[in-house]
mmCIF file of C-alpha atoms in Angstrom:
data_model
loop_
_atom_site.group_PDB
_atom_site.id
_atom_site.type_symbol
_atom_site.label_atom_id
_atom_site.label_comp_id
_atom_site.label_asym_id
_atom_site.label_seq_id
_atom_site.Cartn_x
_atom_site.Cartn_y
_atom_site.Cartn_z
ATOM 1 C CA MET D 16 25.314 18.727 5.813
ATOM 2 C CA VAL D 17 21.682 17.861 6.262
ATOM 3 C CA ASP D 18 19.617 20.775 7.143
ATOM 4 C CA LEU D 19 17.445 19.560 9.897
ATOM 5 C CA THR D 20 15.016 22.453 10.102
ATOM 6 C CA ALA D 21 14.163 21.923 6.481
ATOM 7 C CA PHE D 22 14.011 18.139 6.788
ATOM 8 C CA THR D 23 11.498 18.750 9.704
ATOM 9 C CA LYS D 24 9.142 20.621 7.458
ATOM 10 C CA LYS D 25 9.168 17.829 5.009
ATOM 11 C CA LYS D 26 5.933 15.791 4.750
ATOM 12 C CA ILE D 27 7.785 12.446 5.470
ATOM 13 C CA PHE D 28 9.079 13.758 8.710
ATOM 14 C CA TRP D 29 6.291 13.010 10.741
ATOM 15 C CA PRO D 30 5.525 9.535 9.340
ATOM 16 C CA LEU D 31 9.192 8.631 10.142
ATOM 17 C CA VAL D 32 8.745 10.113 13.540
ATOM 18 C CA ALA D 33 5.850 7.713 14.221
ATOM 19 C CA LEU D 34 7.811 4.794 12.843
ATOM 20 C CA GLY D 35 10.364 5.488 15.002
ATOM 21 C CA VAL D 36 8.540 5.839 18.225
ATOM 22 C CA LEU D 37 7.037 2.427 17.314
ATOM 23 C CA MET D 38 10.445 0.922 16.794
ATOM 24 C CA LEU D 39 11.413 2.537 20.075
ATOM 25 C CA PHE D 40 8.673 1.161 22.086
ATOM 26 C CA ASN D 41 9.411 -2.408 20.702
ATOM 27 C CA LEU D 42 12.996 -1.953 21.596
ATOM 28 C CA PHE D 43 12.037 -1.679 25.374
ATOM 29 C CA PHE D 44 9.029 -3.761 25.612
ATOM 30 C CA THR D 45 9.161 -6.675 22.906
ATOM 31 C CA PRO D 46 11.669 -9.151 23.827
ATOM 32 C CA ASN D 47 14.000 -10.015 20.652
ATOM 33 C CA PHE D 48 12.088 -7.389 18.434
ATOM 34 C CA PHE D 49 15.285 -6.547 16.660
ATOM 35 C CA ARG D 50 16.751 -9.936 17.006
ATOM 36 C CA LEU D 51 18.168 -11.001 13.650
ATOM 37 C CA GLU D 52 19.387 -14.523 12.639
ATOM 38 C CA ILE D 53 20.615 -16.174 9.522
ATOM 39 C CA LYS D 54 19.046 -19.571 8.776
ATOM 40 C CA ASP D 55 19.498 -21.391 5.363
ATOM 41 C CA GLY D 56 21.114 -18.219 3.986
ATOM 42 C CA HIS D 57 18.247 -16.141 4.929
ATOM 43 C CA LEU D 58 17.731 -13.461 7.348
ATOM 44 C CA TYR D 59 14.714 -14.271 9.958
ATOM 45 C CA GLY D 60 13.451 -12.012 12.535
ATOM 46 C CA ASN D 61 10.495 -9.720 13.340
ATOM 47 C CA LEU D 62 11.999 -6.851 10.845
ATOM 48 C CA ILE D 63 12.285 -9.157 7.932
ATOM 49 C CA ASP D 64 8.608 -10.373 8.745
ATOM 50 C CA ILE D 65 7.548 -6.810 8.954
ATOM 51 C CA ILE D 66 8.960 -6.056 5.515
ATOM 52 C CA LYS D 67 7.791 -9.389 4.164
ATOM 53 C CA ASN D 68 4.026 -9.008 5.318
ATOM 54 C CA ALA D 69 3.978 -5.234 4.533
ATOM 55 C CA ALA D 70 4.920 -6.005 0.632
ATOM 56 C CA PRO D 71 1.413 -6.468 -0.477
ATOM 57 C CA ILE D 72 0.255 -3.281 1.056
ATOM 58 C CA MET D 73 3.051 -1.395 -0.215
ATOM 59 C CA LEU D 74 2.475 -2.530 -3.720
ATOM 60 C CA MET D 75 -1.210 -1.288 -3.210
ATOM 61 C CA ALA D 76 -0.142 1.944 -1.767
ATOM 62 C CA ILE D 77 1.972 2.927 -4.695
ATOM 63 C CA GLY D 78 -1.161 2.797 -7.129
ATOM 64 C CA LEU D 79 -3.506 4.165 -4.690
ATOM 65 C CA THR D 80 -1.131 7.150 -4.040
ATOM 66 C CA LEU D 81 -1.620 8.166 -7.620
ATOM 67 C CA VAL D 82 -5.524 7.670 -7.346
ATOM 68 C CA ILE D 83 -5.752 9.636 -4.133
ATOM 69 C CA ALA D 84 -3.422 12.549 -5.744
ATOM 70 C CA THR D 85 -6.437 12.963 -8.226
ATOM 71 C CA LYS D 86 -8.797 13.508 -5.410
ATOM 72 C CA GLY D 87 -10.021 9.896 -5.885
ATOM 73 C CA ILE D 88 -10.550 6.791 -4.098
ATOM 74 C CA ASP D 89 -10.298 2.912 -5.006
ATOM 75 C CA ILE D 90 -11.790 0.874 -2.476
ATOM 76 C CA SER D 91 -11.936 -2.256 -4.594
ATOM 77 C CA VAL D 92 -8.117 -2.990 -4.772
ATOM 78 C CA GLY D 93 -8.813 -5.884 -1.839
ATOM 79 C CA SER D 94 -11.060 -7.545 -4.289
ATOM 80 C CA ILE D 95 -8.744 -7.248 -7.428
ATOM 81 C CA VAL D 96 -6.253 -8.854 -5.064
ATOM 82 C CA ALA D 97 -8.669 -11.903 -4.759
ATOM 83 C CA ILE D 98 -9.570 -11.785 -8.448
ATOM 84 C CA SER D 99 -5.833 -11.722 -9.365
ATOM 85 C CA ALA D 100 -4.724 -14.509 -7.155
ATOM 86 C CA GLY D 101 -7.846 -16.661 -8.399
ATOM 87 C CA VAL D 102 -6.992 -16.424 -11.878
ATOM 88 C CA VAL D 103 -3.230 -17.080 -11.465
ATOM 89 C CA ALA D 104 -4.121 -19.844 -9.436
ATOM 90 C CA MET D 105 -6.505 -21.485 -11.649
ATOM 91 C CA MET D 106 -4.261 -21.186 -14.634
ATOM 92 C CA ILE D 107 -1.122 -22.635 -12.584
ATOM 93 C CA GLY D 108 -3.797 -25.404 -11.225
ATOM 94 C CA SER D 109 -3.093 -27.797 -8.119
ATOM 95 C CA GLY D 110 -0.685 -30.090 -9.851
ATOM 96 C CA THR D 111 3.269 -30.024 -9.239
ATOM 97 C CA THR D 112 3.473 -29.187 -12.909
ATOM 98 C CA PRO D 113 1.759 -25.989 -13.873
ATOM 99 C CA GLN D 114 -1.055 -26.142 -16.557
ATOM 100 C CA PHE D 115 0.265 -22.939 -18.238
ATOM 101 C CA PRO D 116 3.929 -21.293 -17.771
ATOM 102 C CA PHE D 117 4.208 -19.055 -14.786
ATOM 103 C CA ALA D 118 4.715 -15.963 -17.256
ATOM 104 C CA VAL D 119 1.316 -16.792 -18.863
ATOM 105 C CA ALA D 120 -0.625 -17.194 -15.619
ATOM 106 C CA ILE D 121 1.029 -13.940 -13.966
ATOM 107 C CA GLY D 122 0.483 -12.277 -17.367
ATOM 108 C CA ALA D 123 -3.168 -13.155 -17.416
ATOM 109 C CA ALA D 124 -3.768 -12.241 -13.903
ATOM 110 C CA LEU D 125 -2.420 -8.767 -14.327
ATOM 111 C CA LEU D 126 -4.254 -8.304 -17.666
ATOM 112 C CA VAL D 127 -7.520 -9.133 -15.698
ATOM 113 C CA SER D 128 -6.668 -6.532 -13.045
ATOM 114 C CA VAL D 129 -5.840 -3.912 -15.392
ATOM 115 C CA LEU D 130 -9.292 -4.583 -16.946
ATOM 116 C CA ALA D 131 -10.913 -4.347 -13.611
ATOM 117 C CA GLY D 132 -9.128 -1.295 -13.163
ATOM 118 C CA ALA D 133 -10.271 0.314 -16.487
ATOM 119 C CA TRP D 134 -13.886 -0.618 -15.572
ATOM 120 C CA ASN D 135 -13.141 1.685 -12.605
ATOM 121 C CA GLY D 136 -11.501 4.469 -14.517
ATOM 122 C CA MET D 137 -14.436 4.344 -17.339
ATOM 123 C CA LEU D 138 -17.044 4.880 -14.536
ATOM 124 C CA VAL D 139 -14.993 7.930 -13.227
ATOM 125 C CA SER D 140 -13.719 9.478 -15.938
ATOM 126 C CA ARG D 141 -16.317 9.184 -18.760
ATOM 127 C CA LEU D 142 -19.562 8.541 -16.589
ATOM 128 C CA GLY D 143 -18.533 10.971 -13.900
ATOM 129 C CA MET D 144 -19.532 8.620 -11.334
ATOM 130 C CA GLN D 145 -18.270 9.364 -7.707
ATOM 131 C CA PRO D 146 -15.080 7.369 -7.102
ATOM 132 C CA ILE D 147 -16.357 5.729 -3.773
ATOM 133 C CA ILE D 148 -19.547 4.600 -5.689
ATOM 134 C CA ALA D 149 -17.672 3.471 -8.728
ATOM 135 C CA THR D 150 -15.078 1.265 -6.924
ATOM 136 C CA LEU D 151 -17.767 0.172 -4.403
ATOM 137 C CA ILE D 152 -19.452 -1.785 -7.314
ATOM 138 C CA LEU D 153 -16.282 -3.612 -8.095
ATOM 139 C CA LEU D 154 -15.671 -4.088 -4.379
ATOM 140 C CA VAL D 155 -18.871 -6.019 -3.933
ATOM 141 C CA ALA D 156 -18.889 -7.630 -7.479
ATOM 142 C CA GLY D 157 -15.338 -8.267 -7.476
ATOM 143 C CA ARG D 158 -15.497 -10.558 -4.666
ATOM 144 C CA GLY D 159 -18.304 -12.695 -6.528
ATOM 145 C CA ILE D 160 -16.040 -12.713 -9.699
ATOM 146 C CA ALA D 161 -13.200 -14.062 -7.560
ATOM 147 C CA MET D 162 -15.421 -16.774 -6.034
ATOM 148 C CA VAL D 163 -16.753 -17.809 -9.620
ATOM 149 C CA THR D 164 -13.189 -17.811 -10.806
ATOM 150 C CA THR D 165 -12.103 -20.369 -7.899
ATOM 151 C CA ASN D 166 -15.513 -22.248 -8.211
ATOM 152 C CA ALA D 167 -16.023 -20.955 -4.761
ATOM 153 C CA MET D 168 -13.265 -23.377 -3.592
ATOM 154 C CA ILE D 169 -9.834 -22.849 -1.887
ATOM 155 C CA ILE D 170 -7.347 -23.627 -4.586
ATOM 156 C CA TRP D 171 -3.985 -25.063 -3.193
ATOM 157 C CA LEU D 172 -0.818 -24.842 -5.387
ATOM 158 C CA TYR D 173 1.919 -27.163 -5.289
ATOM 159 C CA ALA D 174 4.076 -25.899 -8.114
ATOM 160 C CA ARG D 175 6.868 -25.037 -5.922
ATOM 161 C CA PRO D 176 8.931 -22.512 -8.240
ATOM 162 C CA PHE D 177 5.840 -20.277 -7.729
ATOM 163 C CA ALA D 178 6.531 -19.960 -4.150
ATOM 164 C CA ILE D 179 9.690 -17.969 -4.789
ATOM 165 C CA ILE D 180 7.635 -14.852 -5.290
ATOM 166 C CA GLY D 181 6.067 -14.779 -1.917
ATOM 167 C CA GLN D 182 8.118 -16.971 0.130
ATOM 168 C CA GLY D 183 11.485 -16.828 -1.591
ATOM 169 C CA TYR D 184 14.816 -14.691 -0.632
ATOM 170 C CA PHE D 185 17.421 -12.996 -2.588
ATOM 171 C CA LEU D 186 20.606 -11.613 -0.937
ATOM 172 C CA GLY D 187 18.919 -12.565 2.249
ATOM 173 C CA LEU D 188 15.975 -10.387 2.050
ATOM 174 C CA PRO D 189 12.265 -11.413 1.117
ATOM 175 C CA PHE D 190 12.057 -11.544 -2.847
ATOM 176 C CA SER D 191 8.785 -9.703 -2.590
ATOM 177 C CA ILE D 192 10.507 -6.609 -1.500
ATOM 178 C CA TYR D 193 12.429 -6.371 -4.579
ATOM 179 C CA ILE D 194 9.073 -6.349 -6.555
ATOM 180 C CA VAL D 195 8.195 -3.276 -4.396
ATOM 181 C CA ALA D 196 11.308 -1.612 -4.963
ATOM 182 C CA VAL D 197 11.203 -1.904 -9.057
ATOM 183 C CA LEU D 198 7.633 -0.539 -8.771
ATOM 184 C CA LEU D 199 8.299 1.875 -6.603
ATOM 185 C CA PHE D 200 11.490 3.169 -8.633
ATOM 186 C CA ILE D 201 9.655 2.804 -11.935
ATOM 187 C CA THR D 202 6.858 4.820 -10.710
ATOM 188 C CA THR D 203 8.957 7.571 -9.247
ATOM 189 C CA VAL D 204 10.961 7.784 -12.389
ATOM 190 C CA VAL D 205 8.033 8.090 -14.531
ATOM 191 C CA THR D 206 5.720 10.671 -12.280
ATOM 192 C CA ARG D 207 8.959 12.657 -10.940
ATOM 193 C CA ARG D 208 11.092 12.759 -14.140
ATOM 194 C CA THR D 209 8.634 13.404 -16.433
ATOM 195 C CA ALA D 210 5.359 15.725 -16.474
ATOM 196 C CA LEU D 211 2.939 13.128 -15.708
ATOM 197 C CA GLY D 212 3.557 13.594 -11.840
ATOM 198 C CA LEU D 213 2.368 17.415 -12.233
ATOM 199 C CA PHE D 214 -0.584 16.346 -14.501
ATOM 200 C CA ILE D 215 -1.732 14.006 -11.780
ATOM 201 C CA GLU D 216 -1.548 16.591 -9.079
ATOM 202 C CA SER D 217 -2.951 19.066 -11.190
ATOM 203 C CA VAL D 218 -5.983 17.047 -12.064
ATOM 204 C CA GLY D 219 -6.545 16.561 -8.169
ATOM 205 C CA ILE D 220 -5.990 20.364 -7.353
ATOM 206 C CA ASN D 221 -8.719 21.737 -9.919
ATOM 207 C CA ARG D 222 -9.595 19.194 -12.563
ATOM 208 C CA THR D 223 -11.511 21.845 -14.465
ATOM 209 C CA ALA D 224 -8.407 24.131 -14.611
ATOM 210 C CA ALA D 225 -6.193 21.494 -15.341
ATOM 211 C CA ARG D 226 -8.502 20.690 -18.575
ATOM 212 C CA PHE D 227 -8.173 24.386 -19.610
ATOM 213 C CA THR D 228 -4.357 24.339 -19.590
ATOM 214 C CA GLY D 229 -4.551 21.368 -22.088
ATOM 215 C CA ILE D 230 -4.135 18.300 -19.824
ATOM 216 C CA ASN D 231 -6.475 15.284 -20.680
ATOM 217 C CA ALA D 232 -7.864 15.017 -17.330
ATOM 218 C CA LYS D 233 -10.118 11.937 -18.339
ATOM 219 C CA ASN D 234 -7.328 9.877 -19.529
ATOM 220 C CA ILE D 235 -5.073 10.861 -16.618
ATOM 221 C CA LEU D 236 -7.898 9.475 -14.277
ATOM 222 C CA LEU D 237 -8.509 6.271 -16.625
ATOM 223 C CA GLY D 238 -4.967 5.711 -16.312
ATOM 224 C CA VAL D 239 -4.282 6.189 -12.523
ATOM 225 C CA TYR D 240 -7.220 3.560 -11.827
ATOM 226 C CA MET D 241 -5.697 1.165 -14.304
ATOM 227 C CA PHE D 242 -2.383 1.453 -12.462
ATOM 228 C CA SER D 243 -3.832 0.988 -9.110
ATOM 229 C CA ALA D 244 -5.334 -2.160 -10.335
ATOM 230 C CA PHE D 245 -2.157 -3.423 -12.015
ATOM 231 C CA ALA D 246 -0.487 -2.787 -8.422
ATOM 232 C CA ALA D 247 -3.416 -4.567 -6.477
ATOM 233 C CA GLY D 248 -3.102 -7.342 -9.159
ATOM 234 C CA MET D 249 0.857 -7.838 -8.230
ATOM 235 C CA ALA D 250 -0.143 -7.731 -4.664
ATOM 236 C CA GLY D 251 -2.766 -10.735 -5.475
ATOM 237 C CA ILE D 252 0.108 -12.713 -7.132
ATOM 238 C CA VAL D 253 2.536 -12.030 -4.064
ATOM 239 C CA VAL D 254 -0.242 -13.085 -1.462
ATOM 240 C CA CYS D 255 -1.185 -16.080 -3.546
ATOM 241 C CA SER D 256 2.464 -17.222 -3.874
ATOM 242 C CA THR D 257 3.074 -16.579 0.012
ATOM 243 C CA VAL D 258 -0.039 -18.924 1.041
ATOM 244 C CA MET D 259 0.250 -21.230 -1.948
ATOM 245 C CA SER D 260 -3.560 -20.765 -2.348
ATOM 246 C CA ALA D 261 -6.179 -18.763 -3.572
ATOM 247 C CA ASP D 262 -9.371 -17.899 -1.493
ATOM 248 C CA GLY D 263 -11.902 -15.823 -3.318
ATOM 249 C CA ASN D 264 -13.732 -15.099 -0.387
ATOM 250 C CA ASN D 265 -10.977 -14.049 2.066
ATOM 251 C CA ALA D 266 -7.654 -13.112 -0.224
ATOM 252 C CA GLY D 267 -7.163 -9.328 0.092
ATOM 253 C CA ASP D 268 -10.213 -8.805 2.462
ATOM 254 C CA GLY D 269 -9.583 -5.402 4.324
ATOM 255 C CA TYR D 270 -6.515 -4.775 2.390
ATOM 256 C CA GLU D 271 -8.154 -1.712 0.790
ATOM 257 C CA MET D 272 -8.633 -0.019 4.196
ATOM 258 C CA SER D 273 -4.894 -1.018 5.229
ATOM 259 C CA ALA D 274 -3.381 0.635 1.773
ATOM 260 C CA ILE D 275 -5.601 3.746 2.047
ATOM 261 C CA LEU D 276 -4.422 3.864 5.666
ATOM 262 C CA ALA D 277 -0.778 3.709 4.385
ATOM 263 C CA VAL D 278 -1.328 6.397 1.768
ATOM 264 C CA VAL D 279 -2.830 8.725 4.452
ATOM 265 C CA LEU D 280 -0.286 8.125 6.900
ATOM 266 C CA GLY D 281 2.443 8.810 4.471
ATOM 267 C CA GLY D 282 1.097 12.659 3.877
ATOM 268 C CA THR D 283 -0.897 12.277 0.867
ATOM 269 C CA SER D 284 -4.088 14.378 1.159
ATOM 270 C CA LEU D 285 -7.217 12.912 0.348
ATOM 271 C CA ASN D 286 -8.406 16.157 -0.870
ATOM 272 C CA GLY D 287 -5.990 15.441 -3.679
ATOM 273 C CA GLY D 288 -2.931 17.240 -5.132
ATOM 274 C CA LYS D 289 0.804 16.584 -4.108
ATOM 275 C CA PHE D 290 1.366 12.955 -3.420
ATOM 276 C CA TYR D 291 4.146 11.199 -1.647
ATOM 277 C CA LEU D 292 5.229 7.784 -2.750
ATOM 278 C CA TYR D 293 8.047 7.213 -0.041
ATOM 279 C CA GLY D 294 5.692 8.453 2.491
ATOM 280 C CA SER D 295 3.178 5.698 1.582
ATOM 281 C CA MET D 296 6.024 3.269 1.987
ATOM 282 C CA VAL D 297 6.552 4.513 5.332
ATOM 283 C CA GLY D 298 2.929 4.676 6.215
ATOM 284 C CA ALA D 299 2.687 0.806 5.042
ATOM 285 C CA LEU D 300 5.681 -0.057 7.493
ATOM 286 C CA ILE D 301 3.738 1.861 10.281
ATOM 287 C CA VAL D 302 0.359 -0.310 9.782
ATOM 288 C CA GLN D 303 2.434 -3.336 9.528
ATOM 289 C CA THR D 304 4.784 -2.695 12.667
ATOM 290 C CA LEU D 305 1.797 -1.771 14.579
ATOM 291 C CA THR D 306 -0.124 -4.921 13.653
ATOM 292 C CA THR D 307 3.251 -7.197 14.546
ATOM 293 C CA THR D 308 3.256 -5.239 17.975
ATOM 294 C CA ILE D 309 -0.273 -5.746 18.870
ATOM 295 C CA TYR D 310 0.354 -9.656 17.944
ATOM 296 C CA ALA D 311 3.498 -9.804 19.972
ATOM 297 C CA PHE D 312 1.445 -8.332 22.921
ATOM 298 C CA GLY D 313 -1.379 -10.796 22.667
ATOM 299 C CA VAL D 314 -4.072 -7.954 22.390
ATOM 300 C CA PRO D 315 -7.647 -9.362 21.778
ATOM 301 C CA PRO D 316 -8.909 -8.657 18.267
ATOM 302 C CA GLU D 317 -11.892 -6.748 19.498
ATOM 303 C CA ILE D 318 -9.293 -4.258 21.115
ATOM 304 C CA SER D 319 -6.537 -4.222 18.356
ATOM 305 C CA LYS D 320 -8.846 -2.207 15.926
ATOM 306 C CA ILE D 321 -9.069 0.607 18.662
ATOM 307 C CA VAL D 322 -5.575 0.679 19.243
ATOM 308 C CA ILE D 323 -4.770 0.881 15.526
ATOM 309 C CA ALA D 324 -7.309 3.775 15.425
ATOM 310 C CA ALA D 325 -5.645 5.521 18.297
ATOM 311 C CA VAL D 326 -2.379 5.339 16.786
ATOM 312 C CA VAL D 327 -3.923 6.846 13.395
ATOM 313 C CA ILE D 328 -5.364 9.583 14.962
ATOM 314 C CA CYS D 329 -2.008 10.522 16.853
ATOM 315 C CA VAL D 330 -0.173 10.317 13.467
ATOM 316 C CA SER D 331 -2.605 12.400 11.913
ATOM 317 C CA LEU D 332 -2.675 15.039 14.535
ATOM 318 C CA LEU D 333 1.146 15.179 14.350
ATOM 319 C CA GLN D 334 0.884 15.810 10.714
ATOM 320 C CA SER D 335 -1.616 18.537 11.112
ATOM 321 C CA ARG D 336 0.022 22.127 11.275
ATOM 322 C CA LYS D 337 -2.991 23.587 12.730
ATOM 323 C CA PHE D 338 -3.069 20.841 15.706
ATOM 324 C CA ARG D 339 0.716 21.569 16.001
ATOM 325 C CA SER D 340 0.412 25.517 16.111
ATOM 326 C CA LEU D 341 -2.334 24.999 18.836
ATOM 327 C CA PHE D 342 -0.111 22.999 20.730
ATOM 328 C CA MET D 343 2.799 25.129 20.451
ATOM 329 C CA GLN D 344 0.737 28.239 21.551
ATOM 330 C CA MET D 345 -0.293 26.274 24.600
ATOM 331 C CA PHE D 346 3.455 26.689 25.493
ATOM 332 C CA GLY D 347 3.788 30.528 24.425
ATOM 333 C CA LYS D 348 5.601 29.385 21.189
ATOM 334 C CA ARG D 349 4.916 30.683 17.862
ATOM 335 C CA ALA D 350 2.738 28.956 15.427
ATOM 336 C CA VAL D 351 4.234 26.545 12.981
ATOM 337 C CA GLN D 352 5.092 27.754 9.664
ATOM 338 C CA GLU D 353 5.264 25.463 6.564
#
């Protein structure tokens, strides 16, 4: 039998509550929000669109969760998405027959992404640069690299098999969500079934103490930034496949904020330490559900950001033990214990 009291104390509880409230709101106020149809053997509907559109953010959030757990940040993932999309698009080309095999093009895009992550990791772990400054460099330079890669043009793709990654379906669900599931599963196993997860959390809690216990903090930092870039590179391939084009100027623009938001909403603290991969997935679904809801109500773009910010504040307050204690004390209740 599920211990509900214990479950309410888990970090993932409040993100699930926030997602549930959003779904409940749409149930009553958004017509046909939960309606699902089967067309051409695939499921169609708002819920499927949310899962499909959230896939790139989920991929980036998996990598960013580990970076943030080390008390770091990576704001260059949006630019890495553009670089990855540009590389894979240039290697496939605009013809109906790809210039290079898909595996080679995808492998090259991921390799370039990992190299970009190694650059970030070197600046942070070896040169001691602050993570936000180190990744800010690639945020700016990466967009330029993507523009150079695509010759400052939008590269359109017509090799239809490549579209399977972003537009395809398997067992009725978007193919991209299976990519998310595989990466999430592997990351969970590696970080929770080995000591690596504890090493990452130790580095985030106290890097100096971690080093004295024998943990190679520098290599841990280098590794998480490379992995974050790898995940962003996968997101870039999904984005490129979804729209069958690569736009160095706009691909992945603003994605870094959505991914960071997903991680924070999922319960992982920017102060480092414990991380919650599944919480980050719920956070990504909150961000995408909120975006879909705003579009459904036709909220003007200039107001939509304010709405998103308001919801983020509410979810963050719900996750705050201090806020919940103050709220409970207003009604004469005991402070929240965790």
